[in-house]
Amino acid sequence: MIFFIDSADLNEIRELNDLGIINGVTTNPSLMAKEGIGGANSILEHYQEICNIVTGDVSAEVISTEYKDIIEEGHKLSEVDKKIVVKIPMIKNGLKALHYFSKNRIKTNCTLVFSASQ
């Protein structure tokens, strides 16, 4: 079993990482905002700081909902660090983006899946 902390709080991430009980981090724009992190560059820098703390994957969620923008944002996120897994919402454009990223060997995960029919 592997455990991911769902947070953008660097102190919280460090504490659990130092205890040796997490394998990685998953976060999203609302968790970033909760920590006062805003603006594209600040968010990318914060993801890099998280990657510097943990040895496992760091899921970084796109904000965009338009296909072209998801692709652009996903590329920027994936370039931050090799640990980044681009987190894509379960929407039509997200599905198209998942296919694109898969073909281009960019690690992804899908989020916001609320029902079996999705």
mmCIF file with all atom_site columns, C-alpha atoms in Angstrom:
data_model
loop_
_atom_site.group_PDB
_atom_site.id
_atom_site.type_symbol
_atom_site.label_atom_id
_atom_site.label_alt_id
_atom_site.label_comp_id
_atom_site.label_asym_id
_atom_site.label_entity_id
_atom_site.label_seq_id
_atom_site.pdbx_PDB_ins_code
_atom_site.Cartn_x
_atom_site.Cartn_y
_atom_site.Cartn_z
_atom_site.occupancy
_atom_site.B_iso_or_equiv
_atom_site.pdbx_formal_charge
_atom_site.auth_seq_id
_atom_site.auth_comp_id
_atom_site.auth_asym_id
_atom_site.auth_atom_id
_atom_site.pdbx_PDB_model_num
ATOM 1   C CA . MET A 1 1   ? 0.000   0.000  0.000   1.00 0.00 ? 1   MET A CA 1
ATOM 2   C CA . ILE A 1 2   ? 1.197   3.516  -0.763  1.00 0.00 ? 2   ILE A CA 1
ATOM 3   C CA . PHE A 1 3   ? 0.121   6.766  0.867   1.00 0.00 ? 3   PHE A CA 1
ATOM 4   C CA . PHE A 1 4   ? -0.085  10.248 -0.616  1.00 0.00 ? 4   PHE A CA 1
ATOM 5   C CA . ILE A 1 5   ? -0.689  13.364 1.423   1.00 0.00 ? 5   ILE A CA 1
ATOM 6   C CA . ASP A 1 6   ? -3.291  15.701 -0.097  1.00 0.00 ? 6   ASP A CA 1
ATOM 7   C CA . SER A 1 7   ? -1.744  19.055 0.790   1.00 0.00 ? 7   SER A CA 1
ATOM 8   C CA . ALA A 1 8   ? 0.251   22.072 -0.339  1.00 0.00 ? 8   ALA A CA 1
ATOM 9   C CA . ASP A 1 9   ? 1.502   22.857 3.186   1.00 0.00 ? 9   ASP A CA 1
ATOM 10  C CA . LEU A 1 10  ? 5.281   22.436 3.063   1.00 0.00 ? 10  LEU A CA 1
ATOM 11  C CA . ASN A 1 11  ? 5.604   21.980 6.842   1.00 0.00 ? 11  ASN A CA 1
ATOM 12  C CA . GLU A 1 12  ? 2.942   19.271 6.854   1.00 0.00 ? 12  GLU A CA 1
ATOM 13  C CA . ILE A 1 13  ? 4.571   17.527 3.882   1.00 0.00 ? 13  ILE A CA 1
ATOM 14  C CA . ARG A 1 14  ? 8.027   17.691 5.524   1.00 0.00 ? 14  ARG A CA 1
ATOM 15  C CA . GLU A 1 15  ? 6.699   16.334 8.812   1.00 0.00 ? 15  GLU A CA 1
ATOM 16  C CA . LEU A 1 16  ? 5.009   13.300 7.267   1.00 0.00 ? 16  LEU A CA 1
ATOM 17  C CA . ASN A 1 17  ? 7.905   12.711 4.885   1.00 0.00 ? 17  ASN A CA 1
ATOM 18  C CA . ASP A 1 18  ? 10.357  12.758 7.809   1.00 0.00 ? 18  ASP A CA 1
ATOM 19  C CA . LEU A 1 19  ? 8.191   10.182 9.603   1.00 0.00 ? 19  LEU A CA 1
ATOM 20  C CA . GLY A 1 20  ? 8.563   7.968  6.528   1.00 0.00 ? 20  GLY A CA 1
ATOM 21  C CA . ILE A 1 21  ? 4.845   7.377  6.107   1.00 0.00 ? 21  ILE A CA 1
ATOM 22  C CA . ILE A 1 22  ? 4.117   9.016  2.757   1.00 0.00 ? 22  ILE A CA 1
ATOM 23  C CA . ASN A 1 23  ? 5.110   7.941  -0.719  1.00 0.00 ? 23  ASN A CA 1
ATOM 24  C CA . GLY A 1 24  ? 4.196   11.179 -2.467  1.00 0.00 ? 24  GLY A CA 1
ATOM 25  C CA . VAL A 1 25  ? 1.959   14.215 -2.609  1.00 0.00 ? 25  VAL A CA 1
ATOM 26  C CA . THR A 1 26  ? -1.199  15.125 -4.425  1.00 0.00 ? 26  THR A CA 1
ATOM 27  C CA . THR A 1 27  ? -2.393  18.695 -4.480  1.00 0.00 ? 27  THR A CA 1
ATOM 28  C CA . ASN A 1 28  ? -4.669  21.025 -6.388  1.00 0.00 ? 28  ASN A CA 1
ATOM 29  C CA . PRO A 1 29  ? -5.316  24.718 -7.020  1.00 0.00 ? 29  PRO A CA 1
ATOM 30  C CA . SER A 1 30  ? -7.628  25.127 -4.016  1.00 0.00 ? 30  SER A CA 1
ATOM 31  C CA . LEU A 1 31  ? -4.981  23.695 -1.665  1.00 0.00 ? 31  LEU A CA 1
ATOM 32  C CA . MET A 1 32  ? -2.411  26.044 -3.191  1.00 0.00 ? 32  MET A CA 1
ATOM 33  C CA . ALA A 1 33  ? -4.748  29.005 -2.639  1.00 0.00 ? 33  ALA A CA 1
ATOM 34  C CA . LYS A 1 34  ? -5.298  27.913 0.968   1.00 0.00 ? 34  LYS A CA 1
ATOM 35  C CA . GLU A 1 35  ? -1.528  28.289 1.462   1.00 0.00 ? 35  GLU A CA 1
ATOM 36  C CA . GLY A 1 36  ? -1.563  31.742 -0.164  1.00 0.00 ? 36  GLY A CA 1
ATOM 37  C CA . ILE A 1 37  ? 0.139   30.513 -3.338  1.00 0.00 ? 37  ILE A CA 1
ATOM 38  C CA . GLY A 1 38  ? -1.127  32.313 -6.438  1.00 0.00 ? 38  GLY A CA 1
ATOM 39  C CA . GLY A 1 39  ? 0.132   33.108 -9.903  1.00 0.00 ? 39  GLY A CA 1
ATOM 40  C CA . ALA A 1 40  ? 1.568   30.655 -12.403 1.00 0.00 ? 40  ALA A CA 1
ATOM 41  C CA . ASN A 1 41  ? 5.241   31.167 -11.521 1.00 0.00 ? 41  ASN A CA 1
ATOM 42  C CA . SER A 1 42  ? 4.656   30.929 -7.764  1.00 0.00 ? 42  SER A CA 1
ATOM 43  C CA . ILE A 1 43  ? 2.663   27.740 -8.227  1.00 0.00 ? 43  ILE A CA 1
ATOM 44  C CA . LEU A 1 44  ? 5.402   26.151 -10.359 1.00 0.00 ? 44  LEU A CA 1
ATOM 45  C CA . GLU A 1 45  ? 8.021   27.153 -7.779  1.00 0.00 ? 45  GLU A CA 1
ATOM 46  C CA . HIS A 1 46  ? 5.904   25.663 -4.990  1.00 0.00 ? 46  HIS A CA 1
ATOM 47  C CA . TYR A 1 47  ? 5.616   22.380 -6.890  1.00 0.00 ? 47  TYR A CA 1
ATOM 48  C CA . GLN A 1 48  ? 9.406   22.360 -7.204  1.00 0.00 ? 48  GLN A CA 1
ATOM 49  C CA . GLU A 1 49  ? 9.730   22.874 -3.448  1.00 0.00 ? 49  GLU A CA 1
ATOM 50  C CA . ILE A 1 50  ? 7.396   19.927 -2.846  1.00 0.00 ? 50  ILE A CA 1
ATOM 51  C CA . CYS A 1 51  ? 9.434   17.784 -5.258  1.00 0.00 ? 51  CYS A CA 1
ATOM 52  C CA . ASN A 1 52  ? 12.577  18.718 -3.335  1.00 0.00 ? 52  ASN A CA 1
ATOM 53  C CA . ILE A 1 53  ? 11.034  17.327 -0.133  1.00 0.00 ? 53  ILE A CA 1
ATOM 54  C CA . VAL A 1 54  ? 9.672   13.939 -1.258  1.00 0.00 ? 54  VAL A CA 1
ATOM 55  C CA . THR A 1 55  ? 11.164  11.101 -3.242  1.00 0.00 ? 55  THR A CA 1
ATOM 56  C CA . GLY A 1 56  ? 7.878   9.921  -4.748  1.00 0.00 ? 56  GLY A CA 1
ATOM 57  C CA . ASP A 1 57  ? 5.410   11.300 -7.254  1.00 0.00 ? 57  ASP A CA 1
ATOM 58  C CA . VAL A 1 58  ? 3.826   14.730 -6.904  1.00 0.00 ? 58  VAL A CA 1
ATOM 59  C CA . SER A 1 59  ? 0.429   15.121 -8.574  1.00 0.00 ? 59  SER A CA 1
ATOM 60  C CA . ALA A 1 60  ? 0.003   18.656 -9.908  1.00 0.00 ? 60  ALA A CA 1
ATOM 61  C CA . GLU A 1 61  ? -3.473  19.555 -11.140 1.00 0.00 ? 61  GLU A CA 1
ATOM 62  C CA . VAL A 1 62  ? -4.179  21.692 -14.189 1.00 0.00 ? 62  VAL A CA 1
ATOM 63  C CA . ILE A 1 63  ? -6.548  24.626 -13.813 1.00 0.00 ? 63  ILE A CA 1
ATOM 64  C CA . SER A 1 64  ? -7.579  24.843 -17.458 1.00 0.00 ? 64  SER A CA 1
ATOM 65  C CA . THR A 1 65  ? -10.665 23.191 -18.926 1.00 0.00 ? 65  THR A CA 1
ATOM 66  C CA . GLU A 1 66  ? -10.034 23.873 -22.637 1.00 0.00 ? 66  GLU A CA 1
ATOM 67  C CA . TYR A 1 67  ? -8.089  21.128 -24.434 1.00 0.00 ? 67  TYR A CA 1
ATOM 68  C CA . LYS A 1 68  ? -5.342  23.364 -25.853 1.00 0.00 ? 68  LYS A CA 1
ATOM 69  C CA . ASP A 1 69  ? -4.851  25.051 -22.483 1.00 0.00 ? 69  ASP A CA 1
ATOM 70  C CA . ILE A 1 70  ? -4.764  21.731 -20.598 1.00 0.00 ? 70  ILE A CA 1
ATOM 71  C CA . ILE A 1 71  ? -2.009  20.534 -22.947 1.00 0.00 ? 71  ILE A CA 1
ATOM 72  C CA . GLU A 1 72  ? 0.002   23.738 -22.541 1.00 0.00 ? 72  GLU A CA 1
ATOM 73  C CA . GLU A 1 73  ? -0.384  23.780 -18.774 1.00 0.00 ? 73  GLU A CA 1
ATOM 74  C CA . GLY A 1 74  ? 0.363   20.062 -18.506 1.00 0.00 ? 74  GLY A CA 1
ATOM 75  C CA . HIS A 1 75  ? 3.619   20.491 -20.400 1.00 0.00 ? 75  HIS A CA 1
ATOM 76  C CA . LYS A 1 76  ? 4.673   23.328 -18.084 1.00 0.00 ? 76  LYS A CA 1
ATOM 77  C CA . LEU A 1 77  ? 3.867   21.239 -15.014 1.00 0.00 ? 77  LEU A CA 1
ATOM 78  C CA . SER A 1 78  ? 5.684   18.164 -16.323 1.00 0.00 ? 78  SER A CA 1
ATOM 79  C CA . GLU A 1 79  ? 8.803   20.230 -16.974 1.00 0.00 ? 79  GLU A CA 1
ATOM 80  C CA . VAL A 1 80  ? 9.076   21.282 -13.302 1.00 0.00 ? 80  VAL A CA 1
ATOM 81  C CA . ASP A 1 81  ? 10.502  17.937 -12.177 1.00 0.00 ? 81  ASP A CA 1
ATOM 82  C CA . LYS A 1 82  ? 10.511  14.290 -13.248 1.00 0.00 ? 82  LYS A CA 1
ATOM 83  C CA . LYS A 1 83  ? 8.391   13.488 -10.156 1.00 0.00 ? 83  LYS A CA 1
ATOM 84  C CA . ILE A 1 84  ? 5.441   15.527 -11.437 1.00 0.00 ? 84  ILE A CA 1
ATOM 85  C CA . VAL A 1 85  ? 2.328   13.615 -12.469 1.00 0.00 ? 85  VAL A CA 1
ATOM 86  C CA . VAL A 1 86  ? -0.093  15.877 -14.340 1.00 0.00 ? 86  VAL A CA 1
ATOM 87  C CA . LYS A 1 87  ? -3.524  15.673 -12.726 1.00 0.00 ? 87  LYS A CA 1
ATOM 88  C CA . ILE A 1 88  ? -6.340  16.004 -15.280 1.00 0.00 ? 88  ILE A CA 1
ATOM 89  C CA . PRO A 1 89  ? -10.061 16.492 -14.523 1.00 0.00 ? 89  PRO A CA 1
ATOM 90  C CA . MET A 1 90  ? -12.585 13.919 -15.764 1.00 0.00 ? 90  MET A CA 1
ATOM 91  C CA . ILE A 1 91  ? -14.178 16.098 -18.421 1.00 0.00 ? 91  ILE A CA 1
ATOM 92  C CA . LYS A 1 92  ? -14.397 15.640 -22.194 1.00 0.00 ? 92  LYS A CA 1
ATOM 93  C CA . ASN A 1 93  ? -11.341 17.832 -22.863 1.00 0.00 ? 93  ASN A CA 1
ATOM 94  C CA . GLY A 1 94  ? -9.572  16.100 -19.995 1.00 0.00 ? 94  GLY A CA 1
ATOM 95  C CA . LEU A 1 95  ? -10.097 12.709 -21.631 1.00 0.00 ? 95  LEU A CA 1
ATOM 96  C CA . LYS A 1 96  ? -8.676  14.039 -24.883 1.00 0.00 ? 96  LYS A CA 1
ATOM 97  C CA . ALA A 1 97  ? -5.708  15.429 -22.959 1.00 0.00 ? 97  ALA A CA 1
ATOM 98  C CA . LEU A 1 98  ? -5.139  12.109 -21.165 1.00 0.00 ? 98  LEU A CA 1
ATOM 99  C CA . HIS A 1 99  ? -4.902  10.419 -24.552 1.00 0.00 ? 99  HIS A CA 1
ATOM 100 C CA . TYR A 1 100 ? -2.448  13.071 -25.796 1.00 0.00 ? 100 TYR A CA 1
ATOM 101 C CA . PHE A 1 101 ? -0.245  12.859 -22.683 1.00 0.00 ? 101 PHE A CA 1
ATOM 102 C CA . SER A 1 102 ? -0.252  9.066  -22.804 1.00 0.00 ? 102 SER A CA 1
ATOM 103 C CA . LYS A 1 103 ? 0.953   9.099  -26.424 1.00 0.00 ? 103 LYS A CA 1
ATOM 104 C CA . ASN A 1 104 ? 3.664   11.591 -25.415 1.00 0.00 ? 104 ASN A CA 1
ATOM 105 C CA . ARG A 1 105 ? 4.747   9.621  -22.322 1.00 0.00 ? 105 ARG A CA 1
ATOM 106 C CA . ILE A 1 106 ? 3.825   12.319 -19.832 1.00 0.00 ? 106 ILE A CA 1
ATOM 107 C CA . LYS A 1 107 ? 2.690   10.824 -16.521 1.00 0.00 ? 107 LYS A CA 1
ATOM 108 C CA . THR A 1 108 ? -0.922  11.638 -15.652 1.00 0.00 ? 108 THR A CA 1
ATOM 109 C CA . ASN A 1 109 ? -3.690  10.785 -13.284 1.00 0.00 ? 109 ASN A CA 1
ATOM 110 C CA . CYS A 1 110 ? -7.367  11.546 -13.561 1.00 0.00 ? 110 CYS A CA 1
ATOM 111 C CA . THR A 1 111 ? -9.306  13.341 -10.853 1.00 0.00 ? 111 THR A CA 1
ATOM 112 C CA . LEU A 1 112 ? -12.857 14.453 -10.142 1.00 0.00 ? 112 LEU A CA 1
ATOM 113 C CA . VAL A 1 113 ? -14.382 11.098 -10.972 1.00 0.00 ? 113 VAL A CA 1
ATOM 114 C CA . PHE A 1 114 ? -17.623 11.022 -9.035  1.00 0.00 ? 114 PHE A CA 1
ATOM 115 C CA . SER A 1 115 ? -19.562 8.176  -10.648 1.00 0.00 ? 115 SER A CA 1
ATOM 116 C CA . ALA A 1 116 ? -19.066 4.875  -12.435 1.00 0.00 ? 116 ALA A CA 1
ATOM 117 C CA . SER A 1 117 ? -20.620 6.317  -15.598 1.00 0.00 ? 117 SER A CA 1
ATOM 118 C CA . GLN A 1 118 ? -17.807 8.841  -15.902 1.00 0.00 ? 118 GLN A CA 1
#
